[in-house]
Each structure stands twice: as C-alpha cells, then as structure tokens.
mmCIF file of C-alpha atoms and ligand atoms in Angstrom:
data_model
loop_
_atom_site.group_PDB
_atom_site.id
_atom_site.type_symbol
_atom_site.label_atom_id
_atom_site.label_comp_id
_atom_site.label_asym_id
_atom_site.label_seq_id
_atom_site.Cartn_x
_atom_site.Cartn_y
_atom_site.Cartn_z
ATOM 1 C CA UNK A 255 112.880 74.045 101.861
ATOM 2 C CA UNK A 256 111.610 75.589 98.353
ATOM 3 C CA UNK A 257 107.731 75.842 98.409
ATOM 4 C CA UNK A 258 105.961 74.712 95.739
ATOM 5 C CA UNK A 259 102.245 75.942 95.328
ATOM 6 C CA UNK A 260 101.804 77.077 92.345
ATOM 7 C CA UNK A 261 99.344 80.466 92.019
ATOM 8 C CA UNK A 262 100.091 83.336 94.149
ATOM 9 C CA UNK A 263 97.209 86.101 93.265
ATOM 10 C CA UNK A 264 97.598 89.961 93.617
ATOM 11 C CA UNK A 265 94.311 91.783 94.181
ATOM 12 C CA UNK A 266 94.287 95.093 92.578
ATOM 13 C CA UNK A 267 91.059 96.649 91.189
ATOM 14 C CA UNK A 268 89.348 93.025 90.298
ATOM 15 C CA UNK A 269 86.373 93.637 88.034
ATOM 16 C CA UNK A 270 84.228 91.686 90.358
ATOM 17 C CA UNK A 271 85.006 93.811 93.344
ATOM 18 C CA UNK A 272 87.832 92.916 96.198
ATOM 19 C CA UNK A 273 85.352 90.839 98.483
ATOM 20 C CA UNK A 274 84.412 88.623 95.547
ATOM 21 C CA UNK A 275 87.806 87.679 94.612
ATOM 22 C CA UNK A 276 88.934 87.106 97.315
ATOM 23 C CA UNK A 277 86.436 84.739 98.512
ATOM 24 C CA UNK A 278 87.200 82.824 95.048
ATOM 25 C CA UNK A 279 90.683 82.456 95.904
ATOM 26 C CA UNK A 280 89.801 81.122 99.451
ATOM 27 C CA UNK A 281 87.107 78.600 97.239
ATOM 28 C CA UNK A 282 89.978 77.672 95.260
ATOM 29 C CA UNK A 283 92.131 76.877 97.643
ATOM 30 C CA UNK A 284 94.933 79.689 96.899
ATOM 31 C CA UNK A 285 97.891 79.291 98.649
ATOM 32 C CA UNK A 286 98.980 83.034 99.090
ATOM 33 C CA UNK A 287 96.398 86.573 98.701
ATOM 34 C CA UNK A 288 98.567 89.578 97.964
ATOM 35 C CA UNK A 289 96.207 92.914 98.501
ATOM 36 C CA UNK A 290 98.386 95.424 96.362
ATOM 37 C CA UNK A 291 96.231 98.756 96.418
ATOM 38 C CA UNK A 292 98.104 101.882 94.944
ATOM 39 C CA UNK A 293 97.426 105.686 94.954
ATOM 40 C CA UNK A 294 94.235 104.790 96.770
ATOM 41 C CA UNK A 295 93.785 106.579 100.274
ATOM 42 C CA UNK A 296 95.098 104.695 103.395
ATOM 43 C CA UNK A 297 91.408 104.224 105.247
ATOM 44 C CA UNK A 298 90.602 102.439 101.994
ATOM 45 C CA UNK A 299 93.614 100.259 101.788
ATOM 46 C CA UNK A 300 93.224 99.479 105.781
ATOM 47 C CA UNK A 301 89.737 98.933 105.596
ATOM 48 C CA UNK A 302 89.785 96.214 102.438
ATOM 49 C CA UNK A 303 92.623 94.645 104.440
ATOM 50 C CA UNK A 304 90.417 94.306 107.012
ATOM 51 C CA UNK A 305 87.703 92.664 104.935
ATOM 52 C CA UNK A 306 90.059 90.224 103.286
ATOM 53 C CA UNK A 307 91.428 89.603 106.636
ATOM 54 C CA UNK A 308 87.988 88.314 107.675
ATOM 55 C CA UNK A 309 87.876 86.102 104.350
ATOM 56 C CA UNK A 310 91.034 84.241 104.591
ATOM 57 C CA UNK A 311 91.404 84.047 108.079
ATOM 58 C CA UNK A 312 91.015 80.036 109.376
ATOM 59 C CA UNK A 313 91.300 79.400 105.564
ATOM 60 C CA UNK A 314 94.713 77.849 103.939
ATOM 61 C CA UNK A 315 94.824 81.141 101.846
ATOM 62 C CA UNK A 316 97.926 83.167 103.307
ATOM 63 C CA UNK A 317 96.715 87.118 103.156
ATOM 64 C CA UNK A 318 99.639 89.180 102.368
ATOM 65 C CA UNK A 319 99.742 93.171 102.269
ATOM 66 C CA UNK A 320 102.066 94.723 99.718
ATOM 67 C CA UNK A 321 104.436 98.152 100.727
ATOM 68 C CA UNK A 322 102.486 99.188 104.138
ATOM 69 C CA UNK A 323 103.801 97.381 107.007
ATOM 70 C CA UNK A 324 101.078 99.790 108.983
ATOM 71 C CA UNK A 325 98.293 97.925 107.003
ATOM 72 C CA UNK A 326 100.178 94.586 107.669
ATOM 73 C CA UNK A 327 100.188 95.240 111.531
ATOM 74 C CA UNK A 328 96.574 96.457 112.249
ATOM 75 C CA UNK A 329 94.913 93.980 109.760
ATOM 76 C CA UNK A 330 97.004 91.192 111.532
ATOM 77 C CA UNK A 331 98.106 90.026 107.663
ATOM 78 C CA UNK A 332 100.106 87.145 107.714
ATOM 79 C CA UNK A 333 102.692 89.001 105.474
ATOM 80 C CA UNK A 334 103.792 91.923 103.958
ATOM 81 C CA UNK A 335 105.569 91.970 100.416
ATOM 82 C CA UNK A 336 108.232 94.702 99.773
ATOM 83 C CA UNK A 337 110.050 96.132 96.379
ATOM 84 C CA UNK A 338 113.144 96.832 96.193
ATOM 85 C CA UNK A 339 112.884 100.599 97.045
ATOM 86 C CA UNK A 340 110.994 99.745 100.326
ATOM 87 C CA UNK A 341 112.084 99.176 103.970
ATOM 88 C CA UNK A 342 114.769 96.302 103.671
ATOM 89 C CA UNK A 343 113.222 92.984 104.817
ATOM 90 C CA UNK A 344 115.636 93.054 108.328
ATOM 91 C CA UNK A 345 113.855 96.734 109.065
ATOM 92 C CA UNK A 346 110.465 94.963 108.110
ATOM 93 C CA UNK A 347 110.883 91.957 110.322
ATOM 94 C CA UNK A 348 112.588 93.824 113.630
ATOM 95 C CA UNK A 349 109.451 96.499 113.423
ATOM 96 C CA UNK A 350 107.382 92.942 112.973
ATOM 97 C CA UNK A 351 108.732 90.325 115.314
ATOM 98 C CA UNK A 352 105.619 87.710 116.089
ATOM 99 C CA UNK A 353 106.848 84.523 115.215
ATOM 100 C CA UNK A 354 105.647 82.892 111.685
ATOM 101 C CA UNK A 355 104.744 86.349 109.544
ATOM 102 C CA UNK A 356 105.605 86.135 106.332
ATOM 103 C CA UNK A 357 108.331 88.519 104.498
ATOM 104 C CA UNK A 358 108.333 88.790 100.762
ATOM 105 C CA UNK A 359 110.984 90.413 98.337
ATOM 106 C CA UNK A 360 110.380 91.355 94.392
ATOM 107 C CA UNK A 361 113.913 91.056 92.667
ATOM 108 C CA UNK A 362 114.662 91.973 89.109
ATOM 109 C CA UNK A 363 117.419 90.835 88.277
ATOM 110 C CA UNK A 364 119.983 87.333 89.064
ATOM 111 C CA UNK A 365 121.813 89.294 90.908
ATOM 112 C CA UNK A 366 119.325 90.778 93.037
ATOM 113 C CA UNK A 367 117.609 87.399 93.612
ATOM 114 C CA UNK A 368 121.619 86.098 94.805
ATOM 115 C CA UNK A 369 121.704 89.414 96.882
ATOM 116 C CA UNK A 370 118.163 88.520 98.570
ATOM 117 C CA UNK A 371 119.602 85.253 100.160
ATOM 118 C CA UNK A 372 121.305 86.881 102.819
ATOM 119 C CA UNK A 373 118.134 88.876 104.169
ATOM 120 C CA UNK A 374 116.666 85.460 103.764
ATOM 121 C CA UNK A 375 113.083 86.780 102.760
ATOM 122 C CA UNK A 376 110.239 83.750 102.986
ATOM 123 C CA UNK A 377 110.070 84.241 99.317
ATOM 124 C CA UNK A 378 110.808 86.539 96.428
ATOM 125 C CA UNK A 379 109.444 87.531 93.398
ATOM 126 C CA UNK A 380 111.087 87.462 90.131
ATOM 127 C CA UNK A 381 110.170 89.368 87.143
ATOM 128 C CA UNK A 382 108.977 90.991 85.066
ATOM 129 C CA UNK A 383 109.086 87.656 83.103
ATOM 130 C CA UNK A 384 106.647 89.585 80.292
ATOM 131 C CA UNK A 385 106.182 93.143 79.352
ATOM 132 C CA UNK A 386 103.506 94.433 82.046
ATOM 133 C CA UNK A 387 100.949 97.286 81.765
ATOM 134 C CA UNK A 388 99.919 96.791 85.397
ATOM 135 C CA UNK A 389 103.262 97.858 87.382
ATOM 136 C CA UNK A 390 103.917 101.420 86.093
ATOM 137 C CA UNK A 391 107.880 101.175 86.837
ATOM 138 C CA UNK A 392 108.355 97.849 86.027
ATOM 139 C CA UNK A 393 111.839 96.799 84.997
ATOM 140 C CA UNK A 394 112.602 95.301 81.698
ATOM 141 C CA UNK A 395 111.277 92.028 80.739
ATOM 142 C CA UNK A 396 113.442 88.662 81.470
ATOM 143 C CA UNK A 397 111.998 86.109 79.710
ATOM 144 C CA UNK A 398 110.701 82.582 81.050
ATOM 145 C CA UNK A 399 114.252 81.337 80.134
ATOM 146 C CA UNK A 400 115.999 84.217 82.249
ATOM 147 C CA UNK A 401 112.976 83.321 85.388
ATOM 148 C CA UNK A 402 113.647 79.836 84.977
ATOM 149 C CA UNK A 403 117.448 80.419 85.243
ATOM 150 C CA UNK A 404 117.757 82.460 88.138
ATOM 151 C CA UNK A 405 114.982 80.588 90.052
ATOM 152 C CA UNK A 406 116.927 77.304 89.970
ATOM 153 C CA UNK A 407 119.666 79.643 90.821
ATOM 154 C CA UNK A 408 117.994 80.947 94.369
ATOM 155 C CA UNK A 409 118.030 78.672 97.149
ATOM 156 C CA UNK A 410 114.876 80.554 98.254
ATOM 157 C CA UNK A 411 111.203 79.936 97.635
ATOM 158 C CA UNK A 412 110.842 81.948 94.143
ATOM 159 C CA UNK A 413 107.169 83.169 92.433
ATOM 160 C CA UNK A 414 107.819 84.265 89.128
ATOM 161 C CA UNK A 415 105.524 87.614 88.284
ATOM 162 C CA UNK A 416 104.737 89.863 85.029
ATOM 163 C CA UNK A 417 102.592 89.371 82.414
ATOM 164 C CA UNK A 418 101.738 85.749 83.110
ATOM 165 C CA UNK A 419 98.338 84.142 81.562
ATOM 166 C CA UNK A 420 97.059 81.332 80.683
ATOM 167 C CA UNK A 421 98.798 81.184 76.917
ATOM 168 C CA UNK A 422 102.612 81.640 78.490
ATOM 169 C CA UNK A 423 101.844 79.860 81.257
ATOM 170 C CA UNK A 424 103.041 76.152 80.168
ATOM 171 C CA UNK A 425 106.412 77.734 78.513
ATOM 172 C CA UNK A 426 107.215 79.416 82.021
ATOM 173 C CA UNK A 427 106.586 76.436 83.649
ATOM 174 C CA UNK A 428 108.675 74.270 81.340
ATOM 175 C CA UNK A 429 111.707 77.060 82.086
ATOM 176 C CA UNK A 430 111.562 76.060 85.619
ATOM 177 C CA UNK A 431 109.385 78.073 87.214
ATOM 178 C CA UNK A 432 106.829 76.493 89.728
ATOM 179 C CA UNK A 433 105.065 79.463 91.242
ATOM 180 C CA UNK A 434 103.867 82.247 89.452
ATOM 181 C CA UNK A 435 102.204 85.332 90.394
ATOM 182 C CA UNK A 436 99.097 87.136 88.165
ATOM 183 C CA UNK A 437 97.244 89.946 88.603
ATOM 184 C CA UNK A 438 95.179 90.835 85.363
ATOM 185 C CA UNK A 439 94.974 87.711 84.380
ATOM 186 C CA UNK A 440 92.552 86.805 87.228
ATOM 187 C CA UNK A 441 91.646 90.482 88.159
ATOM 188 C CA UNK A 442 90.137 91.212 84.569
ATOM 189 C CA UNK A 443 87.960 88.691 84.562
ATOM 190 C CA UNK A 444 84.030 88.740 85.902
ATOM 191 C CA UNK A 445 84.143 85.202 87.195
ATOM 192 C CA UNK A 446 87.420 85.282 88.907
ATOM 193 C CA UNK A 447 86.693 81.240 90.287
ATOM 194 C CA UNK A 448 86.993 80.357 86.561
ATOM 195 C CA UNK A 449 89.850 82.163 85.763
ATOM 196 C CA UNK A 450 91.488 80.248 89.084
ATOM 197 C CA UNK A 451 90.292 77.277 87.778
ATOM 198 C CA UNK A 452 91.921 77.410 84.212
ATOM 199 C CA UNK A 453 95.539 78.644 85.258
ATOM 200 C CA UNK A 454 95.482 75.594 88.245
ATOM 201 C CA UNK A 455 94.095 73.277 85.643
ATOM 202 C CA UNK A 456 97.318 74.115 83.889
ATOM 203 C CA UNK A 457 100.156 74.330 86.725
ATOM 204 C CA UNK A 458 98.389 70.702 87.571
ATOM 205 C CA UNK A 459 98.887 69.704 83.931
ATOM 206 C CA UNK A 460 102.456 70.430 84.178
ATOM 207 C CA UNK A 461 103.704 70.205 87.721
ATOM 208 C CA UNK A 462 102.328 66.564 88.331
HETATM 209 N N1 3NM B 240 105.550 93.187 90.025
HETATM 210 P P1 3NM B 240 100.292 91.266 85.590
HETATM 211 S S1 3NM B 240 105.508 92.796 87.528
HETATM 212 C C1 3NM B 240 103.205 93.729 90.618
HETATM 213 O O1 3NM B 240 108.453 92.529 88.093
HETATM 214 C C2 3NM B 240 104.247 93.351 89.654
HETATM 215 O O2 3NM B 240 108.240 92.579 90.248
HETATM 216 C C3 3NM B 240 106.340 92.888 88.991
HETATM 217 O O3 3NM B 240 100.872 92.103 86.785
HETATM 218 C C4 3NM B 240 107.783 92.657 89.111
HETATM 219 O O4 3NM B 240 100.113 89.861 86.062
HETATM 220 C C5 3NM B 240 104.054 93.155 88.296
HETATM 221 O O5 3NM B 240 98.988 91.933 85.294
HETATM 222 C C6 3NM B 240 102.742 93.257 87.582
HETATM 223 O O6 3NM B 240 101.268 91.399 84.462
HETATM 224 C C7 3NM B 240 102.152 91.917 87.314
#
C-alpha cells in the first residue's frame, strides 16, 4: 500500500535551532523527521539524535536518521534513510532486524526508482525535482513532470525531494506527486510552525 502523507521534513542546520524544529514538526503533526547532519562530528550527530528522539517519541512524527545506521541504532530511530552510495538497504536491514524500522532509499533516476523495488525499501526518494543548493552532489534536476512520471511508475511509497517550496509546490503536486520532502524551505525560516503550516495548507488544498 502507497502512503500518502504529504510533508516529510529534513532537519539540517534550521535557523531556529534543531530542538525547536523539531518540536514544530511534532505540533504539526509531521508524519516523518529526517535528522540529516553532514561534516559535523559524530558525538554531535548522536547526541541531537538523541534529543529529537526524546521529541518525537510517543508522537505520530516518525524520526528518521539519514547515512549512519550507528546513530539509527543507539538513538533507537525509527528509520534510517540511505543514498545510493551507502550500505544497500538488505545490508541495512540484516545489521537492523527489530521488526517495524523503517528503511528509506533516494533514487535519481526511473530507472533507479524500478531498480529499488526489488530491495523493497519502505519508501524512496525521488529527485532532485529542482536545482538544489543544499545537497552538494546532487544529480541533475528532473522536473515535476519527470517526479510525477516515475512516481506513478513505482509501486512503492515515493517522496519527491529538491528544491521544493511553497511557489512549485501546487505544479508538483498536479504532476502526481503526493509526498514531498523540503529542507530549506522549512529550515530557513525563524518560525518553522508557520512555514509547516503554509506548505500543509497547500498539499490540503490539492490532495483533498
Ligand atoms: N536529496 P532543499 S535533493 C537531501 O535528489 C536531498 O535525492 C536530494 O533540499 C535528492 O529542499 C536534496 O533545500 C536537497 O532543496 C533538498
């Protein structure tokens, strides 16, 4: 069964501090927390999982750690989201086993998101839909119309990802998409419960 939920946020380096966010996502009532720290020193990376463990736990906010299946483990995350230079997601889940953890997959590409069907991920990602400043190595942009294509396409649970705000927002969501993924759009701002607010406001708009 294809989830629909709509926002999935990534925390890196909000402007109102990780703590904050987070608890604004749990207010809001976001479905999945992605804690996506890079070139920042493991203790760090542990000890803010740790802290958004403590925010979203008993909460329907899913907290997911991105790369460092370590992290994942010791914070007791309910996920962990891996690229597609990572561990694969069968490595992930035998090192992982306890029953209902959540295993996520970034693809690039149709044929990558085709490909990801037989690890049979929880969900992938699939982007970049825009041109992104935030993911260094990001791979070319798609397009909504590309997104939309290859997420009716994927007989998985897809989150489209790159570039996403609250202008291109409608037009990805009229390409097909249903979930979408954003970090500056929500990590830029100082009241991150607002900028919640106005991208649900708009999924709502268009999904119902
Ligand atoms: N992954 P923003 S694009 C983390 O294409 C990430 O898989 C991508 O950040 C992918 O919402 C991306 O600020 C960055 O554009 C998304």
């Amino acid at each position: 069964m294809k989830e629909n939920f709509g926002l999935y946020l990534i925390l890196t380096d909000p402007v109102s501090g990780y703590e904050a966010a987070a608890k604004a996502a749990v207010e809001c009532g976001v479905r999945y927390l992605q804690l996506r720290m890079k070139n920042t020193p493991r203790e760090q990376v542990a000890a803010t999982a740790l802290a958004l463990r403590d925010i979203t736990k008993n909460t329907q906010t899913r907290f997911i750690v991105n790369d460092d299946l370590t992290v994942a483990i010791e914070s007791d995350a309910d996920g962990i989201h891996l690229g597609q230079a990572d561990l694969s997601v069968e490595e992930a889940r035998s090192t992982w086993s306890v029953p209902g953890k959540i295993f996520g997959l970034s693809t690039h590409s149709l044929e990558q998101a085709l490909l990801a069907a037989e690890a049979a991920p929880d969900y992938i990602g699939v982007g970049p839909v825009h041109p992104t400043p935030t993911k260094a190595d990001a791979d070319p942009a798609l397009g909504a119309a590309e997104v939309g294509r290859i997420i009716g396409q994927s007989p998985l649970t897809a989150v489209a990802i790159g570039g996403i705000n609250a202008q291109n927002l409608p037009g990805l969501l009229e390409a097909g998409a249903q979930n979408y993924c954003v970090v500056s759009a929500v990590n830029a701002a100082t009241d991150p419960a607002a900028a919640i607010r106005a991208l649900q406001k708009i999924w709502e708009r268009h999904v119902f």
